């Protein structure tokens, strides 16, 4: 009605050629010790191939562990192995996800028999010393029945 022309382009993905990973985190405000890695199966042009199912093997080298694996498939009965250093998951609609607990030196290796291997290295900086909280100069009041009753009422 307003004369605006809109276009929408639909691209059909080609054959699966590689894995594309996207790192979400670590987020120092939420949890500086965990990271989420999204994995997409892509064609040579970087388009997600939504019709492919690719088995993926995950391995942690160094310190760290897998907290969870997912692919968004509500019918998937693949075993989650939280707290382990290895895991497997098939892609669903060309995608999968791994959640990790990372430490100072952690490597995530993602292997696919048909698409090769991807390695992501995490190197956290040493945590800075936490600021010192001043110690109160007053002595704490000893806990007694009367003080507990006074607080709870």
mmCIF file of N, CA, C and O in Angstrom, residues 30-134:
data_model
loop_
_atom_site.group_PDB
_atom_site.id
_atom_site.type_symbol
_atom_site.label_atom_id
_atom_site.label_comp_id
_atom_site.label_asym_id
_atom_site.label_seq_id
_atom_site.Cartn_x
_atom_site.Cartn_y
_atom_site.Cartn_z
ATOM 1 N N UNK A 30 28.433 -13.280 34.017
ATOM 2 C CA UNK A 30 27.571 -14.416 34.329
ATOM 3 C C UNK A 30 28.365 -15.558 34.953
ATOM 4 O O UNK A 30 28.119 -15.957 36.071
ATOM 5 N N UNK A 31 29.311 -16.101 34.192
ATOM 6 C CA UNK A 31 30.143 -17.190 34.692
ATOM 7 C C UNK A 31 31.424 -17.207 33.881
ATOM 8 O O UNK A 31 31.424 -17.660 32.739
ATOM 9 N N UNK A 32 32.513 -16.724 34.437
ATOM 10 C CA UNK A 32 33.763 -16.670 33.685
ATOM 11 C C UNK A 32 34.397 -18.035 33.469
ATOM 12 O O UNK A 32 35.387 -18.152 32.779
ATOM 13 N N UNK A 33 33.802 -19.076 34.034
ATOM 14 C CA UNK A 33 34.375 -20.407 33.937
ATOM 15 C C UNK A 33 33.648 -21.304 32.941
ATOM 16 O O UNK A 33 33.947 -22.484 32.860
ATOM 17 N N UNK A 34 32.677 -20.775 32.211
ATOM 18 C CA UNK A 34 31.963 -21.606 31.254
ATOM 19 C C UNK A 34 31.856 -20.898 29.911
ATOM 20 O O UNK A 34 31.974 -19.684 29.825
ATOM 21 N N UNK A 35 31.652 -21.706 28.885
ATOM 22 C CA UNK A 35 31.514 -21.175 27.526
ATOM 23 C C UNK A 35 30.523 -22.049 26.770
ATOM 24 O O UNK A 35 30.370 -23.234 27.060
ATOM 25 N N UNK A 36 29.858 -21.450 25.814
ATOM 26 C CA UNK A 36 28.931 -22.163 24.934
ATOM 27 C C UNK A 36 29.496 -22.066 23.528
ATOM 28 O O UNK A 36 29.875 -20.985 23.078
ATOM 29 N N UNK A 37 29.541 -23.204 22.839
ATOM 30 C CA UNK A 37 30.009 -23.231 21.455
ATOM 31 C C UNK A 37 28.870 -23.753 20.597
ATOM 32 O O UNK A 37 28.389 -24.874 20.802
ATOM 33 N N UNK A 38 28.417 -22.938 19.647
ATOM 34 C CA UNK A 38 27.415 -23.349 18.666
ATOM 35 C C UNK A 38 28.149 -23.854 17.436
ATOM 36 O O UNK A 38 29.112 -23.227 16.977
ATOM 37 N N UNK A 39 27.678 -24.966 16.882
ATOM 38 C CA UNK A 39 28.312 -25.580 15.713
ATOM 39 C C UNK A 39 27.275 -25.642 14.601
ATOM 40 O O UNK A 39 26.140 -26.067 14.821
ATOM 41 N N UNK A 40 27.684 -25.185 13.417
ATOM 42 C CA UNK A 40 26.818 -25.266 12.230
ATOM 43 C C UNK A 40 27.546 -26.031 11.138
ATOM 44 O O UNK A 40 28.743 -25.833 10.934
ATOM 45 N N UNK A 41 26.825 -26.888 10.418
ATOM 46 C CA UNK A 41 27.365 -27.544 9.239
ATOM 47 C C UNK A 41 27.104 -26.606 8.067
ATOM 48 O O UNK A 41 25.961 -26.199 7.827
ATOM 49 N N UNK A 42 28.174 -26.212 7.363
ATOM 50 C CA UNK A 42 28.043 -25.206 6.296
ATOM 51 C C UNK A 42 28.523 -25.744 4.953
ATOM 52 O O UNK A 42 29.351 -26.661 4.886
ATOM 53 N N UNK A 43 28.022 -25.115 3.897
ATOM 54 C CA UNK A 43 28.518 -25.413 2.552
ATOM 55 C C UNK A 43 29.731 -24.527 2.265
ATOM 56 O O UNK A 43 30.173 -23.763 3.136
ATOM 57 N N UNK A 44 30.253 -24.607 1.066
ATOM 58 C CA UNK A 44 31.460 -23.849 0.715
ATOM 59 C C UNK A 44 31.249 -22.343 0.802
ATOM 60 O O UNK A 44 32.205 -21.592 1.013
ATOM 61 N N UNK A 45 30.001 -21.865 0.676
ATOM 62 C CA UNK A 45 29.712 -20.435 0.752
ATOM 63 C C UNK A 45 29.350 -19.966 2.157
ATOM 64 O O UNK A 45 29.007 -18.801 2.355
ATOM 65 N N UNK A 46 29.381 -20.865 3.133
ATOM 66 C CA UNK A 46 29.070 -20.485 4.509
ATOM 67 C C UNK A 46 27.600 -20.561 4.869
ATOM 68 O O UNK A 46 27.206 -20.135 5.949
ATOM 69 N N UNK A 47 26.777 -21.105 3.984
ATOM 70 C CA UNK A 47 25.356 -21.272 4.277
ATOM 71 C C UNK A 47 25.148 -22.519 5.126
ATOM 72 O O UNK A 47 25.764 -23.556 4.872
ATOM 73 N N UNK A 48 24.278 -22.440 6.119
ATOM 74 C CA UNK A 48 23.964 -23.610 6.938
ATOM 75 C C UNK A 48 23.243 -24.636 6.080
ATOM 76 O O UNK A 48 22.337 -24.299 5.320
ATOM 77 N N UNK A 49 23.652 -25.901 6.217
ATOM 78 C CA UNK A 49 23.025 -26.996 5.487
ATOM 79 C C UNK A 49 22.031 -27.655 6.443
ATOM 80 O O UNK A 49 22.402 -28.515 7.240
ATOM 81 N N UNK A 50 20.756 -27.248 6.386
ATOM 82 C CA UNK A 50 19.792 -27.697 7.396
ATOM 83 C C UNK A 50 19.318 -29.138 7.230
ATOM 84 O O UNK A 50 18.680 -29.673 8.126
ATOM 85 N N UNK A 51 19.627 -29.762 6.108
ATOM 86 C CA UNK A 51 19.121 -31.116 5.865
ATOM 87 C C UNK A 51 20.132 -32.197 6.223
ATOM 88 O O UNK A 51 19.858 -33.370 6.028
ATOM 89 N N UNK A 52 21.260 -31.804 6.765
ATOM 90 C CA UNK A 52 22.302 -32.791 7.027
ATOM 91 C C UNK A 52 22.335 -33.224 8.491
ATOM 92 O O UNK A 52 22.080 -32.427 9.385
ATOM 93 N N UNK A 53 22.611 -34.494 8.689
ATOM 94 C CA UNK A 53 22.825 -35.058 10.019
ATOM 95 C C UNK A 53 24.263 -35.563 10.031
ATOM 96 O O UNK A 53 24.612 -36.471 9.284
ATOM 97 N N UNK A 54 25.081 -34.937 10.867
ATOM 98 C CA UNK A 54 26.495 -35.292 10.932
ATOM 99 C C UNK A 54 26.840 -35.706 12.360
ATOM 100 O O UNK A 54 26.618 -34.926 13.291
ATOM 101 N N UNK A 55 27.357 -36.912 12.566
ATOM 102 C CA UNK A 55 27.806 -37.291 13.904
ATOM 103 C C UNK A 55 29.070 -36.510 14.274
ATOM 104 O O UNK A 55 29.999 -36.405 13.473
ATOM 105 N N UNK A 56 29.078 -35.951 15.478
ATOM 106 C CA UNK A 56 30.228 -35.183 15.949
ATOM 107 C C UNK A 56 30.779 -35.836 17.214
ATOM 108 O O UNK A 56 30.018 -36.271 18.078
ATOM 109 N N UNK A 57 32.108 -35.876 17.316
ATOM 110 C CA UNK A 57 32.786 -36.335 18.526
ATOM 111 C C UNK A 57 33.431 -35.119 19.170
ATOM 112 O O UNK A 57 34.080 -34.320 18.493
ATOM 113 N N UNK A 58 33.255 -34.990 20.479
ATOM 114 C CA UNK A 58 33.811 -33.876 21.239
ATOM 115 C C UNK A 58 34.841 -34.416 22.220
ATOM 116 O O UNK A 58 34.614 -35.448 22.852
ATOM 117 N N UNK A 59 35.959 -33.706 22.345
ATOM 118 C CA UNK A 59 36.994 -34.103 23.296
ATOM 119 C C UNK A 59 37.592 -32.857 23.930
ATOM 120 O O UNK A 59 37.844 -31.866 23.254
ATOM 121 N N UNK A 60 37.805 -32.929 25.230
ATOM 122 C CA UNK A 60 38.475 -31.853 25.968
ATOM 123 C C UNK A 60 39.915 -32.286 26.219
ATOM 124 O O UNK A 60 40.159 -33.388 26.702
ATOM 125 N N UNK A 61 40.854 -31.424 25.892
ATOM 126 C CA UNK A 61 42.250 -31.645 26.248
ATOM 127 C C UNK A 61 42.666 -30.544 27.202
ATOM 128 O O UNK A 61 42.196 -29.418 27.095
ATOM 129 N N UNK A 62 43.565 -30.893 28.112
ATOM 130 C CA UNK A 62 43.935 -29.948 29.147
ATOM 131 C C UNK A 62 42.893 -30.012 30.241
ATOM 132 O O UNK A 62 42.202 -31.016 30.415
ATOM 133 N N UNK A 63 42.765 -28.919 30.962
ATOM 134 C CA UNK A 63 41.784 -28.884 32.047
ATOM 135 C C UNK A 63 40.427 -28.460 31.479
ATOM 136 O O UNK A 63 40.356 -27.805 30.462
ATOM 137 N N UNK A 64 39.372 -28.842 32.141
ATOM 138 C CA UNK A 64 38.032 -28.470 31.708
ATOM 139 C C UNK A 64 37.160 -29.698 31.563
ATOM 140 O O UNK A 64 37.631 -30.836 31.683
ATOM 141 N N UNK A 65 35.870 -29.473 31.295
ATOM 142 C CA UNK A 65 34.941 -30.585 31.137
ATOM 143 C C UNK A 65 33.723 -30.144 30.333
ATOM 144 O O UNK A 65 33.417 -28.964 30.230
ATOM 145 N N UNK A 66 33.052 -31.149 29.772
ATOM 146 C CA UNK A 66 31.812 -30.912 29.037
ATOM 147 C C UNK A 66 30.671 -30.899 30.054
ATOM 148 O O UNK A 66 30.496 -31.848 30.807
ATOM 149 N N UNK A 67 29.911 -29.820 30.067
ATOM 150 C CA UNK A 67 28.758 -29.725 30.960
ATOM 151 C C UNK A 67 27.484 -30.222 30.286
ATOM 152 O O UNK A 67 26.567 -30.692 30.953
ATOM 153 N N UNK A 68 27.406 -30.075 28.969
ATOM 154 C CA UNK A 68 26.216 -30.522 28.267
ATOM 155 C C UNK A 68 26.397 -30.474 26.771
ATOM 156 O O UNK A 68 27.206 -29.704 26.247
ATOM 157 N N UNK A 69 25.648 -31.321 26.078
ATOM 158 C CA UNK A 69 25.628 -31.359 24.620
ATOM 159 C C UNK A 69 24.179 -31.269 24.175
ATOM 160 O O UNK A 69 23.297 -31.813 24.835
ATOM 161 N N UNK A 70 23.934 -30.609 23.062
ATOM 162 C CA UNK A 70 22.571 -30.494 22.578
ATOM 163 C C UNK A 70 22.531 -30.279 21.081
ATOM 164 O O UNK A 70 23.536 -29.946 20.465
ATOM 165 N N UNK A 71 21.338 -30.476 20.523
ATOM 166 C CA UNK A 71 21.155 -30.203 19.103
ATOM 167 C C UNK A 71 19.755 -29.661 18.800
ATOM 168 O O UNK A 71 19.432 -29.399 17.660
ATOM 169 N N UNK A 72 18.921 -29.498 19.806
ATOM 170 C CA UNK A 72 17.583 -28.959 19.601
ATOM 171 C C UNK A 72 16.565 -29.965 19.146
ATOM 172 O O UNK A 72 15.400 -29.616 18.931
ATOM 173 N N UNK A 73 16.941 -31.217 19.009
ATOM 174 C CA UNK A 73 16.010 -32.240 18.559
ATOM 175 C C UNK A 73 15.253 -32.795 19.761
ATOM 176 O O UNK A 73 15.832 -33.477 20.600
ATOM 177 N N UNK A 74 13.958 -32.525 19.862
ATOM 178 C CA UNK A 74 13.210 -33.003 21.017
ATOM 179 C C UNK A 74 13.070 -34.525 21.047
ATOM 180 O O UNK A 74 12.770 -35.090 22.090
ATOM 181 N N UNK A 75 13.292 -35.190 19.930
ATOM 182 C CA UNK A 75 13.178 -36.651 19.885
ATOM 183 C C UNK A 75 14.531 -37.345 20.070
ATOM 184 O O UNK A 75 14.608 -38.561 20.022
ATOM 185 N N UNK A 76 15.591 -36.577 20.308
ATOM 186 C CA UNK A 76 16.917 -37.166 20.459
ATOM 187 C C UNK A 76 17.030 -37.913 21.781
ATOM 188 O O UNK A 76 16.652 -37.400 22.833
ATOM 189 N N UNK A 77 17.560 -39.119 21.723
ATOM 190 C CA UNK A 77 17.791 -39.912 22.925
ATOM 191 C C UNK A 77 19.279 -40.150 23.142
ATOM 192 O O UNK A 77 19.665 -41.095 23.834
ATOM 193 N N UNK A 78 20.091 -39.288 22.566
ATOM 194 C CA UNK A 78 21.532 -39.420 22.747
ATOM 195 C C UNK A 78 21.877 -39.111 24.197
ATOM 196 O O UNK A 78 21.287 -38.232 24.830
ATOM 197 N N UNK A 79 22.818 -39.832 24.706
ATOM 198 C CA UNK A 79 23.189 -39.729 26.120
ATOM 199 C C UNK A 79 24.010 -38.467 26.348
ATOM 200 O O UNK A 79 24.954 -38.172 25.622
ATOM 201 N N UNK A 80 23.587 -37.694 27.351
ATOM 202 C CA UNK A 80 24.390 -36.563 27.806
ATOM 203 C C UNK A 80 25.408 -37.102 28.788
ATOM 204 O O UNK A 80 25.110 -38.003 29.559
ATOM 205 N N UNK A 81 26.591 -36.546 28.744
ATOM 206 C CA UNK A 81 27.620 -37.023 29.663
ATOM 207 C C UNK A 81 28.246 -35.834 30.380
ATOM 208 O O UNK A 81 29.400 -35.509 30.160
ATOM 209 N N UNK A 82 27.461 -35.157 31.242
ATOM 210 C CA UNK A 82 28.014 -33.994 31.919
ATOM 211 C C UNK A 82 29.158 -34.383 32.851
ATOM 212 O O UNK A 82 29.148 -35.446 33.453
ATOM 213 N N UNK A 83 30.140 -33.504 32.904
ATOM 214 C CA UNK A 83 31.286 -33.746 33.755
ATOM 215 C C UNK A 83 32.339 -34.626 33.117
ATOM 216 O O UNK A 83 33.328 -34.970 33.742
ATOM 217 N N UNK A 84 32.153 -34.994 31.861
ATOM 218 C CA UNK A 84 33.138 -35.850 31.209
ATOM 219 C C UNK A 84 34.028 -35.026 30.288
ATOM 220 O O UNK A 84 33.818 -33.846 30.071
ATOM 221 N N UNK A 85 35.004 -35.684 29.724
ATOM 222 C CA UNK A 85 35.949 -35.019 28.823
ATOM 223 C C UNK A 85 35.719 -35.422 27.371
ATOM 224 O O UNK A 85 36.394 -34.921 26.479
ATOM 225 N N UNK A 86 34.769 -36.319 27.115
ATOM 226 C CA UNK A 86 34.427 -36.730 25.757
ATOM 227 C C UNK A 86 32.917 -36.821 25.629
ATOM 228 O O UNK A 86 32.207 -37.011 26.622
ATOM 229 N N UNK A 87 32.416 -36.698 24.402
ATOM 230 C CA UNK A 87 30.986 -36.824 24.169
ATOM 231 C C UNK A 87 30.695 -36.928 22.689
ATOM 232 O O UNK A 87 31.571 -36.672 21.850
ATOM 233 N N UNK A 88 29.480 -37.312 22.367
ATOM 234 C CA UNK A 88 29.049 -37.425 20.977
ATOM 235 C C UNK A 88 27.657 -36.836 20.830
ATOM 236 O O UNK A 88 26.837 -36.916 21.753
ATOM 237 N N UNK A 89 27.406 -36.244 19.661
ATOM 238 C CA UNK A 89 26.090 -35.685 19.373
ATOM 239 C C UNK A 89 25.969 -35.593 17.853
ATOM 240 O O UNK A 89 26.921 -35.229 17.172
ATOM 241 N N UNK A 90 24.791 -35.894 17.332
ATOM 242 C CA UNK A 90 24.523 -35.667 15.915
ATOM 243 C C UNK A 90 23.958 -34.270 15.750
ATOM 244 O O UNK A 90 23.267 -33.762 16.634
ATOM 245 N N UNK A 91 24.228 -33.678 14.593
ATOM 246 C CA UNK A 91 23.628 -32.381 14.318
ATOM 247 C C UNK A 91 22.141 -32.588 13.994
ATOM 248 O O UNK A 91 21.733 -33.659 13.552
ATOM 249 N N UNK A 92 21.363 -31.570 14.251
ATOM 250 C CA UNK A 92 19.938 -31.566 13.923
ATOM 251 C C UNK A 92 19.679 -30.260 13.203
ATOM 252 O O UNK A 92 20.036 -29.194 13.700
ATOM 253 N N UNK A 93 19.081 -30.330 12.019
ATOM 254 C CA UNK A 93 18.911 -29.144 11.170
ATOM 255 C C UNK A 93 20.254 -28.451 10.943
ATOM 256 O O UNK A 93 20.339 -27.233 10.854
ATOM 257 N N UNK A 94 21.310 -29.259 10.897
ATOM 258 C CA UNK A 94 22.646 -28.724 10.617
ATOM 259 C C UNK A 94 23.319 -28.054 11.794
ATOM 260 O O UNK A 94 24.327 -27.370 11.618
ATOM 261 N N UNK A 95 22.793 -28.247 13.022
ATOM 262 C CA UNK A 95 23.373 -27.531 14.165
ATOM 263 C C UNK A 95 23.520 -28.432 15.395
ATOM 264 O O UNK A 95 22.813 -29.426 15.542
ATOM 265 N N UNK A 96 24.445 -28.026 16.268
ATOM 266 C CA UNK A 96 24.645 -28.673 17.568
ATOM 267 C C UNK A 96 25.240 -27.629 18.508
ATOM 268 O O UNK A 96 25.635 -26.532 18.082
ATOM 269 N N UNK A 97 25.311 -27.990 19.786
ATOM 270 C CA UNK A 97 25.847 -27.054 20.778
ATOM 271 C C UNK A 97 26.548 -27.839 21.883
ATOM 272 O O UNK A 97 26.106 -28.928 22.259
ATOM 273 N N UNK A 98 27.625 -27.266 22.401
ATOM 274 C CA UNK A 98 28.324 -27.854 23.542
ATOM 275 C C UNK A 98 28.532 -26.748 24.581
ATOM 276 O O UNK A 98 28.834 -25.608 24.234
ATOM 277 N N UNK A 99 28.314 -27.103 25.851
ATOM 278 C CA UNK A 99 28.544 -26.174 26.956
ATOM 279 C C UNK A 99 29.720 -26.725 27.758
ATOM 280 O O UNK A 99 29.740 -27.912 28.104
ATOM 281 N N UNK A 100 30.680 -25.870 28.038
ATOM 282 C CA UNK A 100 31.932 -26.296 28.667
ATOM 283 C C UNK A 100 32.204 -25.565 29.961
ATOM 284 O O UNK A 100 31.824 -24.412 30.119
ATOM 285 N N UNK A 101 32.895 -26.237 30.853
ATOM 286 C CA UNK A 101 33.535 -25.564 31.983
ATOM 287 C C UNK A 101 35.005 -25.472 31.589
ATOM 288 O O UNK A 101 35.632 -26.471 31.278
ATOM 289 N N UNK A 102 35.510 -24.248 31.564
ATOM 290 C CA UNK A 102 36.886 -24.048 31.127
ATOM 291 C C UNK A 102 37.741 -23.612 32.303
ATOM 292 O O UNK A 102 37.250 -23.040 33.267
ATOM 293 N N UNK A 103 39.013 -23.922 32.200
ATOM 294 C CA UNK A 103 39.970 -23.500 33.215
ATOM 295 C C UNK A 103 41.077 -22.735 32.496
ATOM 296 O O UNK A 103 40.856 -22.217 31.405
ATOM 297 N N UNK A 104 42.236 -22.682 33.082
ATOM 298 C CA UNK A 104 43.301 -21.844 32.527
ATOM 299 C C UNK A 104 43.729 -22.270 31.123
ATOM 300 O O UNK A 104 43.950 -21.438 30.269
ATOM 301 N N UNK A 105 43.858 -23.546 30.865
ATOM 302 C CA UNK A 105 44.251 -24.031 29.543
ATOM 303 C C UNK A 105 43.310 -25.160 29.136
ATOM 304 O O UNK A 105 43.428 -26.272 29.632
ATOM 305 N N UNK A 106 42.373 -24.878 28.245
ATOM 306 C CA UNK A 106 41.408 -25.876 27.795
ATOM 307 C C UNK A 106 41.360 -25.849 26.279
ATOM 308 O O UNK A 106 41.358 -24.782 25.676
ATOM 309 N N UNK A 107 41.330 -27.038 25.670
ATOM 310 C CA UNK A 107 41.134 -27.149 24.228
ATOM 311 C C UNK A 107 39.915 -28.018 23.973
ATOM 312 O O UNK A 107 39.771 -29.080 24.573
ATOM 313 N N UNK A 108 39.040 -27.559 23.092
ATOM 314 C CA UNK A 108 37.896 -28.343 22.651
ATOM 315 C C UNK A 108 38.198 -28.814 21.237
ATOM 316 O O UNK A 108 38.498 -28.006 20.355
ATOM 317 N N UNK A 109 38.127 -30.120 21.032
ATOM 318 C CA UNK A 109 38.331 -30.696 19.704
ATOM 319 C C UNK A 109 36.997 -31.270 19.253
ATOM 320 O O UNK A 109 36.375 -32.064 19.964
ATOM 321 N N UNK A 110 36.548 -30.830 18.075
ATOM 322 C CA UNK A 110 35.307 -31.323 17.483
ATOM 323 C C UNK A 110 35.703 -32.084 16.227
ATOM 324 O O UNK A 110 36.342 -31.517 15.325
ATOM 325 N N UNK A 111 35.332 -33.361 16.171
ATOM 326 C CA UNK A 111 35.707 -34.197 15.028
ATOM 327 C C UNK A 111 34.465 -34.688 14.296
ATOM 328 O O UNK A 111 33.485 -35.078 14.922
ATOM 329 N N UNK A 112 34.574 -34.664 12.976
ATOM 330 C CA UNK A 112 33.550 -35.233 12.108
ATOM 331 C C UNK A 112 34.265 -36.100 11.092
ATOM 332 O O UNK A 112 35.264 -35.670 10.488
ATOM 333 N N UNK A 113 33.769 -37.310 10.909
ATOM 334 C CA UNK A 113 34.408 -38.222 9.958
ATOM 335 C C UNK A 113 34.394 -37.643 8.544
ATOM 336 O O UNK A 113 35.333 -37.820 7.788
ATOM 337 N N UNK A 114 33.343 -36.909 8.190
ATOM 338 C CA UNK A 114 33.226 -36.384 6.827
ATOM 339 C C UNK A 114 33.712 -34.942 6.677
ATOM 340 O O UNK A 114 34.076 -34.535 5.593
ATOM 341 N N UNK A 115 33.700 -34.164 7.772
ATOM 342 C CA UNK A 115 34.030 -32.742 7.655
ATOM 343 C C UNK A 115 35.331 -32.343 8.349
ATOM 344 O O UNK A 115 35.668 -31.162 8.394
ATOM 345 N N UNK A 116 36.031 -33.294 8.930
ATOM 346 C CA UNK A 116 37.334 -32.982 9.518
ATOM 347 C C UNK A 116 37.266 -32.608 10.986
ATOM 348 O O UNK A 116 36.328 -32.932 11.697
ATOM 349 N N UNK A 117 38.283 -31.878 11.413
ATOM 350 C CA UNK A 117 38.475 -31.553 12.827
ATOM 351 C C UNK A 117 38.559 -30.043 13.022
ATOM 352 O O UNK A 117 39.159 -29.343 12.225
ATOM 353 N N UNK A 118 37.964 -29.569 14.116
ATOM 354 C CA UNK A 118 38.042 -28.163 14.504
ATOM 355 C C UNK A 118 38.555 -28.120 15.940
ATOM 356 O O UNK A 118 38.081 -28.863 16.790
ATOM 357 N N UNK A 119 39.520 -27.236 16.203
ATOM 358 C CA UNK A 119 40.090 -27.105 17.544
ATOM 359 C C UNK A 119 39.890 -25.674 18.013
ATOM 360 O O UNK A 119 40.202 -24.726 17.296
ATOM 361 N N UNK A 120 39.345 -25.537 19.229
ATOM 362 C CA UNK A 120 39.176 -24.221 19.845
ATOM 363 C C UNK A 120 39.986 -24.220 21.129
ATOM 364 O O UNK A 120 39.802 -25.102 21.973
ATOM 365 N N UNK A 121 40.867 -23.242 21.277
ATOM 366 C CA UNK A 121 41.705 -23.139 22.472
ATOM 367 C C UNK A 121 41.211 -22.011 23.359
ATOM 368 O O UNK A 121 40.917 -20.920 22.877
ATOM 369 N N UNK A 122 41.141 -22.285 24.643
ATOM 370 C CA UNK A 122 40.759 -21.292 25.640
ATOM 371 C C UNK A 122 41.956 -21.069 26.546
ATOM 372 O O UNK A 122 42.536 -22.029 27.049
ATOM 373 N N UNK A 123 42.328 -19.842 26.748
ATOM 374 C CA UNK A 123 43.417 -19.513 27.667
ATOM 375 C C UNK A 123 42.946 -18.365 28.534
ATOM 376 O O UNK A 123 42.964 -17.213 28.117
ATOM 377 N N UNK A 124 42.484 -18.694 29.726
ATOM 378 C CA UNK A 124 42.037 -17.650 30.644
ATOM 379 C C UNK A 124 43.231 -17.014 31.302
ATOM 380 O O UNK A 124 44.183 -17.681 31.681
ATOM 381 N N UNK A 125 43.157 -15.708 31.461
ATOM 382 C CA UNK A 125 44.197 -15.015 32.213
ATOM 383 C C UNK A 125 44.071 -15.363 33.677
ATOM 384 O O UNK A 125 42.989 -15.650 34.164
ATOM 385 N N UNK A 126 45.188 -15.318 34.369
ATOM 386 C CA UNK A 126 45.148 -15.584 35.806
ATOM 387 C C UNK A 126 44.212 -14.581 36.456
ATOM 388 O O UNK A 126 44.224 -13.401 36.124
ATOM 389 N N UNK A 127 43.408 -15.069 37.365
ATOM 390 C CA UNK A 127 42.441 -14.193 38.012
ATOM 391 C C UNK A 127 43.177 -13.208 38.905
ATOM 392 O O UNK A 127 44.109 -13.552 39.607
ATOM 393 N N UNK A 128 42.744 -11.978 38.837
ATOM 394 C CA UNK A 128 43.383 -10.958 39.663
ATOM 395 C C UNK A 128 42.976 -11.156 41.114
ATOM 396 O O UNK A 128 41.930 -11.719 41.414
ATOM 397 N N UNK A 129 43.812 -10.674 41.988
ATOM 398 C CA UNK A 129 43.515 -10.809 43.413
ATOM 399 C C UNK A 129 42.233 -10.046 43.720
ATOM 400 O O UNK A 129 42.033 -8.935 43.251
ATOM 401 N N UNK A 130 41.366 -10.672 44.488
ATOM 402 C CA UNK A 130 40.110 -9.999 44.808
ATOM 403 C C UNK A 130 40.396 -8.855 45.779
ATOM 404 O O UNK A 130 41.307 -8.930 46.588
ATOM 405 N N UNK A 131 39.633 -7.802 45.666
ATOM 406 C CA UNK A 131 39.876 -6.675 46.560
ATOM 407 C C UNK A 131 39.634 -7.085 48.008
ATOM 408 O O UNK A 131 38.763 -7.879 48.296
ATOM 409 N N UNK A 132 40.427 -6.533 48.882
ATOM 410 C CA UNK A 132 40.295 -6.876 50.294
ATOM 411 C C UNK A 132 39.097 -6.137 50.879
ATOM 412 O O UNK A 132 38.938 -4.948 50.673
ATOM 413 N N UNK A 133 38.294 -6.891 51.594
ATOM 414 C CA UNK A 133 37.144 -6.310 52.274
ATOM 415 C C UNK A 133 37.619 -5.870 53.651
ATOM 416 O O UNK A 133 38.240 -6.650 54.367
ATOM 417 N N UNK A 134 37.364 -4.637 54.025
ATOM 418 C CA UNK A 134 37.831 -4.198 55.342
ATOM 419 C C UNK A 134 37.171 -5.002 56.455
ATOM 420 O O UNK A 134 35.993 -5.321 56.395
#
